[in-house]
Amino acid sequence: MKLLRTKQEVHHHLEISRINNTTIGFVPTMGALHDGHMDLVKKAKENSGVVIVSIFVNPTQFNNKKDFENYPKTLNKDLELLDKSGVDFVFVPSNQEIYPSVPSLIIDFGSIDKVLEGAFRPGHFNGVGIVVSKLLNIVKPHKTFFGQKDLQQVAIIKRLVEDLYFDTEIVIIPTVREADGLAMSSRNLRLDSEQRKIAPTIYKALTFAKDELLAGNNWFDTREKVKSMYAKEPEVRLEYFELISSVSFEILDSLKGHSNIAICTAAYLGEIRLIDNISIFD
Ligand code: AMP
């Protein structure tokens, strides 16, 4: 595996693959890699001739300075994992390499970024849009792999690629979970043992609500029941729990009239904020 630090190095090393018509698969990450990331890597390997992973903790997508500063960093372990799994290139740029100047472009994703993560983390999706655009322009992958864990991000990126004609296929991978249902996340590393014990409440609430809806129960009653589940676990603070169209991110109040529906949620354990989602019809 080759470690690349600059845009020029990426261009140079991927040029040969491009000339040889080798499919370039790209997995963008912020590091602190876990089995969820490694599933994206596995899928990328199965579907591409050459795989490049980026590790860059993107400052512009953090609306909370403390969250950015405390974001877990495990670079040596990450490099070992990627090497073992047969990744060809890992791109670890400096902040200066990605942001030689403050971007003046601001991306507005319309109705998709006005709710949920967009509403609770102002500027987050602008930062995601900017960094993903830069990375796609540097790597120019044939296929780019993202996790369903960040469902609203998936909707944002699909719009970005469609609206700006990025020449890459977006491949989405299902959420990888711990045995107790907790969605794998780099931020889980920050949970203390007590918080880790109650963190599966988030997924329990999602599966409970999905079952209630599929049994024909009303959404608002279901959400009230979820709120009372959370009330019994005062260490977890629910931020939002919404039924949405996973294409438009329109907030829904029933399953009627839509086929791509999910429940999205965010909750705090202490100061650690976790997100998760569940699709209703699969
Ligand atoms: P991050 O490093 O958190 O920015 O995530 C990098 C990529 O990994 C994103 O496409 C995420 O959606 C994806 N990802 C994160 N956690 C998981 C998970 N538990 N299962 C599948 N994909 C994930």
Tab-separated table of C-alpha atoms and ligand atoms in Angstrom:
chain	number	residue	atom	x	y	z
A	1	MET	CA	0.000	0.000	0.000
A	2	LYS	CA	1.290	3.432	-0.914
A	3	LEU	CA	0.758	6.440	1.348
A	4	LEU	CA	-0.003	9.596	-0.658
A	5	ARG	CA	0.069	13.083	0.870
A	6	THR	CA	-0.481	15.452	-2.049
A	7	LYS	CA	-2.855	15.982	-4.970
A	8	GLN	CA	0.075	15.591	-7.367
A	9	GLU	CA	0.978	12.193	-5.881
A	10	VAL	CA	-2.630	11.040	-6.305
A	11	HIS	CA	-2.708	12.223	-9.935
A	12	HIS	CA	0.640	10.614	-10.678
A	13	HIS	CA	-0.168	7.205	-9.164
A	14	LEU	CA	-3.699	6.923	-10.545
A	15	GLU	CA	-2.715	8.049	-14.039
A	16	ILE	CA	-1.385	4.562	-14.870
A	17	SER	CA	-4.666	2.946	-13.750
A	18	ARG	CA	-6.604	5.391	-15.893
A	19	ILE	CA	-4.458	4.702	-18.961
A	20	ASN	CA	-4.896	0.936	-18.418
A	21	ASN	CA	-8.679	1.340	-18.067
A	22	THR	CA	-8.544	-0.044	-14.527
A	23	THR	CA	-11.637	0.786	-12.458
A	24	ILE	CA	-10.699	3.149	-9.627
A	25	GLY	CA	-12.731	2.604	-6.435
A	26	PHE	CA	-12.661	5.344	-3.797
A	27	VAL	CA	-13.636	5.244	-0.115
A	28	PRO	CA	-13.575	8.668	1.586
A	29	THR	CA	-13.289	8.525	5.402
A	30	MET	CA	-12.328	10.593	8.412
A	31	GLY	CA	-10.261	7.732	9.863
A	32	ALA	CA	-10.576	5.983	13.258
A	33	LEU	CA	-11.562	3.062	11.089
A	34	HIS	CA	-13.941	0.327	12.218
A	35	ASP	CA	-15.686	-2.636	10.587
A	36	GLY	CA	-18.217	-0.314	8.918
A	37	HIS	CA	-15.428	1.434	7.021
A	38	MET	CA	-13.801	-1.913	6.297
A	39	ASP	CA	-17.030	-3.165	4.703
A	40	LEU	CA	-16.876	-0.210	2.301
A	41	VAL	CA	-13.268	-1.143	1.537
A	42	LYS	CA	-14.251	-4.787	0.942
A	43	LYS	CA	-17.033	-3.751	-1.414
A	44	ALA	CA	-14.644	-1.364	-3.201
A	45	LYS	CA	-12.122	-4.169	-3.651
A	46	GLU	CA	-14.765	-6.520	-5.049
A	47	ASN	CA	-15.924	-3.894	-7.545
A	48	SER	CA	-12.742	-2.098	-8.635
A	49	GLY	CA	-9.305	-2.860	-10.035
A	50	VAL	CA	-7.560	-0.386	-7.766
A	51	VAL	CA	-8.744	0.976	-4.405
A	52	ILE	CA	-7.882	4.310	-2.822
A	53	VAL	CA	-9.036	5.317	0.663
A	54	SER	CA	-8.772	8.875	1.973
A	55	ILE	CA	-8.384	9.803	5.625
A	56	PHE	CA	-9.104	13.451	6.302
A	57	VAL	CA	-10.923	14.916	9.294
A	58	ASN	CA	-12.635	17.712	7.440
A	59	PRO	CA	-12.803	20.851	9.615
A	60	THR	CA	-15.456	22.580	7.504
A	61	GLN	CA	-18.125	19.983	8.261
A	62	PHE	CA	-17.845	20.389	12.051
A	63	ASN	CA	-20.161	23.005	13.483
A	64	ASN	CA	-18.872	22.191	16.976
A	65	LYS	CA	-15.192	23.018	17.601
A	66	LYS	CA	-14.933	20.625	20.550
A	67	ASP	CA	-16.323	17.742	18.477
A	68	PHE	CA	-13.665	18.465	15.836
A	69	GLU	CA	-10.827	18.671	18.371
A	70	ASN	CA	-11.947	15.474	20.140
A	71	TYR	CA	-12.577	13.493	16.958
A	72	PRO	CA	-10.663	10.189	17.420
A	73	LYS	CA	-7.392	9.863	15.514
A	74	THR	CA	-5.807	6.404	15.124
A	75	LEU	CA	-3.730	6.840	11.966
A	76	ASN	CA	-1.129	4.098	12.545
A	77	LYS	CA	-3.789	1.508	13.323
A	78	ASP	CA	-5.845	2.690	10.325
A	79	LEU	CA	-2.873	2.297	7.976
A	80	GLU	CA	-2.225	-1.221	9.292
A	81	LEU	CA	-5.878	-2.226	8.767
A	82	LEU	CA	-5.963	-0.819	5.241
A	83	ASP	CA	-2.672	-2.438	4.319
A	84	LYS	CA	-3.899	-5.832	5.578
A	85	SER	CA	-7.114	-5.541	3.614
A	86	GLY	CA	-5.268	-5.028	0.338
A	87	VAL	CA	-5.925	-1.334	-0.301
A	88	ASP	CA	-3.616	0.049	-3.001
A	89	PHE	CA	-3.403	3.717	-1.993
A	90	VAL	CA	-4.256	5.744	1.055
A	91	PHE	CA	-4.507	9.506	0.678
A	92	VAL	CA	-3.818	11.398	3.912
A	93	PRO	CA	-3.674	15.088	2.974
A	94	SER	CA	-2.832	17.941	5.325
A	95	ASN	CA	-5.374	20.648	5.988
A	96	GLN	CA	-3.279	23.003	3.841
A	97	GLU	CA	-3.381	20.525	0.946
A	98	ILE	CA	-7.190	20.504	0.906
A	99	TYR	CA	-7.757	24.102	2.017
A	100	PRO	CA	-4.903	26.291	0.723
A	101	SER	CA	-7.465	29.079	1.047
A	102	VAL	CA	-10.868	29.385	2.663
A	103	PRO	CA	-13.435	28.285	0.051
A	104	SER	CA	-15.720	31.088	-1.031
A	105	LEU	CA	-18.247	28.669	-2.524
A	106	ILE	CA	-21.291	27.897	-0.408
A	107	ILE	CA	-23.457	24.952	-1.393
A	108	ASP	CA	-27.162	25.077	-0.621
A	109	PHE	CA	-28.856	21.696	-1.017
A	110	GLY	CA	-32.346	23.173	-0.880
A	111	SER	CA	-34.887	21.305	1.203
A	112	ILE	CA	-32.576	18.327	1.919
A	113	ASP	CA	-30.208	20.294	4.144
A	114	LYS	CA	-32.806	22.278	6.075
A	115	VAL	CA	-33.922	19.393	8.315
A	116	LEU	CA	-32.382	16.892	10.773
A	117	GLU	CA	-28.561	16.995	10.512
A	118	GLY	CA	-28.772	20.136	8.395
A	119	ALA	CA	-30.934	21.900	10.970
A	120	PHE	CA	-29.062	20.720	14.070
A	121	ARG	CA	-25.567	21.103	12.569
A	122	PRO	CA	-25.675	24.375	10.603
A	123	GLY	CA	-23.107	24.418	7.803
A	124	HIS	CA	-22.409	20.685	8.096
A	125	PHE	CA	-23.622	19.713	4.627
A	126	ASN	CA	-21.968	22.705	3.008
A	127	GLY	CA	-18.672	21.384	4.459
A	128	VAL	CA	-19.478	17.845	3.289
A	129	GLY	CA	-20.360	19.103	-0.199
A	130	ILE	CA	-17.140	21.116	-0.462
A	131	VAL	CA	-14.795	18.369	0.726
A	132	VAL	CA	-16.458	15.604	-1.299
A	133	SER	CA	-16.270	17.817	-4.427
A	134	LYS	CA	-12.585	18.483	-3.828
A	135	LEU	CA	-11.820	14.811	-3.179
A	136	LEU	CA	-13.766	13.659	-6.257
A	137	ASN	CA	-11.884	16.182	-8.390
A	138	ILE	CA	-8.539	15.003	-7.007
A	139	VAL	CA	-9.178	11.245	-7.201
A	140	LYS	CA	-11.581	11.125	-10.190
A	141	PRO	CA	-12.821	7.651	-9.187
A	142	HIS	CA	-15.063	5.501	-11.349
A	143	LYS	CA	-16.912	4.335	-8.234
A	144	THR	CA	-17.242	5.982	-4.823
A	145	PHE	CA	-18.452	4.089	-1.759
A	146	PHE	CA	-20.559	5.556	1.056
A	147	GLY	CA	-22.406	4.105	4.059
A	148	GLN	CA	-26.138	4.129	4.611
A	149	LYS	CA	-25.309	4.960	8.237
A	150	ASP	CA	-25.208	8.612	7.094
A	151	LEU	CA	-28.460	8.504	5.161
A	152	GLN	CA	-28.930	12.253	4.747
A	153	GLN	CA	-25.323	12.541	3.567
A	154	VAL	CA	-26.131	9.897	0.935
A	155	ALA	CA	-29.057	12.016	-0.334
A	156	ILE	CA	-26.830	15.120	-0.374
A	157	ILE	CA	-24.028	13.383	-2.277
A	158	LYS	CA	-26.389	11.883	-4.829
A	159	ARG	CA	-27.719	15.404	-5.516
A	160	LEU	CA	-24.197	16.827	-5.693
A	161	VAL	CA	-23.075	14.209	-8.216
A	162	GLU	CA	-26.263	14.537	-10.257
A	163	ASP	CA	-26.347	18.347	-10.271
A	164	LEU	CA	-22.645	18.856	-11.051
A	165	TYR	CA	-22.133	15.839	-13.367
A	166	PHE	CA	-19.370	14.262	-11.310
A	167	ASP	CA	-18.376	11.274	-13.402
A	168	THR	CA	-18.525	8.650	-10.658
A	169	GLU	CA	-20.962	5.926	-9.659
A	170	ILE	CA	-22.150	6.215	-6.060
A	171	VAL	CA	-22.348	2.827	-4.302
A	172	ILE	CA	-24.173	2.614	-0.957
A	173	ILE	CA	-23.342	-0.006	1.691
A	174	PRO	CA	-25.727	-1.070	4.506
A	175	THR	CA	-24.944	-0.026	8.085
A	176	VAL	CA	-22.613	-2.350	9.986
A	177	ARG	CA	-23.613	-2.846	13.626
A	178	GLU	CA	-22.164	-4.214	16.838
A	179	ALA	CA	-23.735	-7.459	18.128
A	180	ASP	CA	-26.101	-5.437	20.352
A	181	GLY	CA	-27.314	-3.312	17.423
A	182	LEU	CA	-25.288	-0.153	18.030
A	183	ALA	CA	-24.263	1.299	14.654
A	184	MET	CA	-20.488	1.309	14.344
A	185	SER	CA	-19.113	4.823	14.494
A	186	SER	CA	-15.719	6.377	15.120
A	187	ARG	CA	-17.351	8.422	17.877
A	188	ASN	CA	-18.213	5.181	19.770
A	189	LEU	CA	-14.541	5.197	20.830
A	190	ARG	CA	-15.344	8.201	23.002
A	191	LEU	CA	-18.133	6.451	24.960
A	192	ASP	CA	-17.262	5.436	28.527
A	193	SER	CA	-18.338	1.964	29.686
A	194	GLU	CA	-21.643	3.204	31.164
A	195	GLN	CA	-22.512	5.156	28.012
A	196	ARG	CA	-21.550	2.186	25.849
A	197	LYS	CA	-24.005	-0.002	27.801
A	198	ILE	CA	-26.974	2.256	27.105
A	199	ALA	CA	-26.020	3.344	23.561
A	200	PRO	CA	-27.965	0.425	21.966
A	201	THR	CA	-31.155	2.208	23.123
A	202	ILE	CA	-30.853	4.222	19.896
A	203	TYR	CA	-31.202	1.185	17.631
A	204	LYS	CA	-33.767	-0.452	19.939
A	205	ALA	CA	-35.951	2.642	19.556
A	206	LEU	CA	-35.600	2.521	15.758
A	207	THR	CA	-36.524	-1.170	15.460
A	208	PHE	CA	-39.396	-0.716	17.917
A	209	ALA	CA	-40.804	2.206	15.921
A	210	LYS	CA	-40.413	0.370	12.603
A	211	ASP	CA	-42.334	-2.644	13.997
A	212	GLU	CA	-45.072	-0.367	15.352
A	213	LEU	CA	-45.486	1.360	11.993
A	214	LEU	CA	-45.532	-1.897	10.042
A	215	ALA	CA	-48.180	-3.180	12.463
A	216	GLY	CA	-50.337	-0.255	11.354
A	217	ASN	CA	-49.827	2.021	14.352
A	218	ASN	CA	-49.919	5.785	14.118
A	219	TRP	CA	-46.577	7.630	13.788
A	220	PHE	CA	-47.230	10.241	16.471
A	221	ASP	CA	-48.307	7.616	19.043
A	222	THR	CA	-45.233	5.588	18.130
A	223	ARG	CA	-42.941	8.559	18.643
A	224	GLU	CA	-44.514	9.287	22.040
A	225	LYS	CA	-43.776	5.679	23.068
A	226	VAL	CA	-40.182	6.131	21.914
A	227	LYS	CA	-39.887	9.318	23.961
A	228	SER	CA	-41.058	7.433	27.048
A	229	MET	CA	-38.425	4.739	26.351
A	230	TYR	CA	-35.809	7.496	26.388
A	231	ALA	CA	-37.264	9.034	29.532
A	232	LYS	CA	-36.338	5.797	31.334
A	233	GLU	CA	-32.693	6.273	30.276
A	234	PRO	CA	-31.852	9.809	31.441
A	235	GLU	CA	-28.223	9.422	30.296
A	236	VAL	CA	-29.392	9.411	26.662
A	237	ARG	CA	-30.844	12.667	25.347
A	238	LEU	CA	-32.926	12.329	22.226
A	239	GLU	CA	-32.353	15.187	19.785
A	240	TYR	CA	-34.664	14.145	16.957
A	241	PHE	CA	-36.601	11.086	15.821
A	242	GLU	CA	-38.257	11.652	12.446
A	243	LEU	CA	-40.022	9.725	9.716
A	244	ILE	CA	-38.686	10.909	6.348
A	245	SER	CA	-38.613	10.233	2.641
A	246	SER	CA	-35.077	8.964	2.107
A	247	VAL	CA	-34.947	10.634	-1.327
A	248	SER	CA	-36.249	14.148	-0.660
A	249	PHE	CA	-35.816	14.191	3.129
A	250	GLU	CA	-39.337	15.540	3.396
A	251	ILE	CA	-40.627	14.919	6.938
A	252	LEU	CA	-43.597	12.524	6.859
A	253	ASP	CA	-46.373	11.717	9.285
A	254	SER	CA	-47.383	8.330	7.887
A	255	LEU	CA	-46.233	5.603	5.494
A	256	LYS	CA	-48.894	6.533	2.929
A	257	GLY	CA	-47.826	7.493	-0.585
A	258	HIS	CA	-44.086	6.853	-0.295
A	259	SER	CA	-41.960	3.779	-0.910
A	260	ASN	CA	-38.525	4.997	0.248
A	261	ILE	CA	-39.095	5.764	3.887
A	262	ALA	CA	-36.745	5.734	6.849
A	263	ILE	CA	-36.660	6.824	10.453
A	264	CYS	CA	-33.654	9.003	11.264
A	265	THR	CA	-32.497	9.844	14.730
A	266	ALA	CA	-29.781	11.651	16.680
A	267	ALA	CA	-29.114	11.332	20.395
A	268	TYR	CA	-26.527	12.504	22.897
A	269	LEU	CA	-24.716	10.365	25.445
A	270	GLY	CA	-23.014	12.999	27.567
A	271	GLU	CA	-21.440	15.251	24.965
A	272	ILE	CA	-21.111	12.501	22.358
A	273	ARG	CA	-23.653	12.790	19.600
A	274	LEU	CA	-24.621	9.648	17.687
A	275	ILE	CA	-26.859	9.265	14.643
A	276	ASP	CA	-28.618	6.247	13.197
A	277	ASN	CA	-31.469	5.352	10.856
A	278	ILE	CA	-33.587	2.432	9.737
A	279	SER	CA	-35.352	1.843	6.423
A	280	ILE	CA	-38.986	0.832	6.754
A	281	PHE	CA	-39.455	-1.434	3.744
A	282	ASP	CA	-36.296	-3.566	3.728
B	1	AMP	P1	-16.693	8.740	8.397
B	1	AMP	O1	-15.278	8.302	8.592
B	1	AMP	O2	-17.517	8.682	9.640
B	1	AMP	O3	-16.807	10.042	7.655
B	1	AMP	O4	-17.346	7.656	7.438
B	1	AMP	C1	-16.768	7.327	6.201
B	1	AMP	C2	-17.751	6.476	5.446
B	1	AMP	O5	-18.022	5.287	6.193
B	1	AMP	C3	-19.094	7.183	5.219
B	1	AMP	O6	-19.562	6.875	3.922
B	1	AMP	C4	-19.968	6.557	6.282
B	1	AMP	O7	-21.344	6.559	5.954
B	1	AMP	C5	-19.417	5.135	6.321
B	1	AMP	N1	-19.757	4.491	7.594
B	1	AMP	C6	-19.565	4.984	8.838
B	1	AMP	N2	-20.047	4.126	9.753
B	1	AMP	C7	-20.549	3.069	9.079
B	1	AMP	C8	-21.201	1.856	9.462
B	1	AMP	N3	-21.428	1.547	10.737
B	1	AMP	N4	-21.595	1.003	8.495
B	1	AMP	C9	-21.373	1.305	7.174
B	1	AMP	N5	-20.763	2.429	6.754
B	1	AMP	C10	-20.362	3.301	7.679
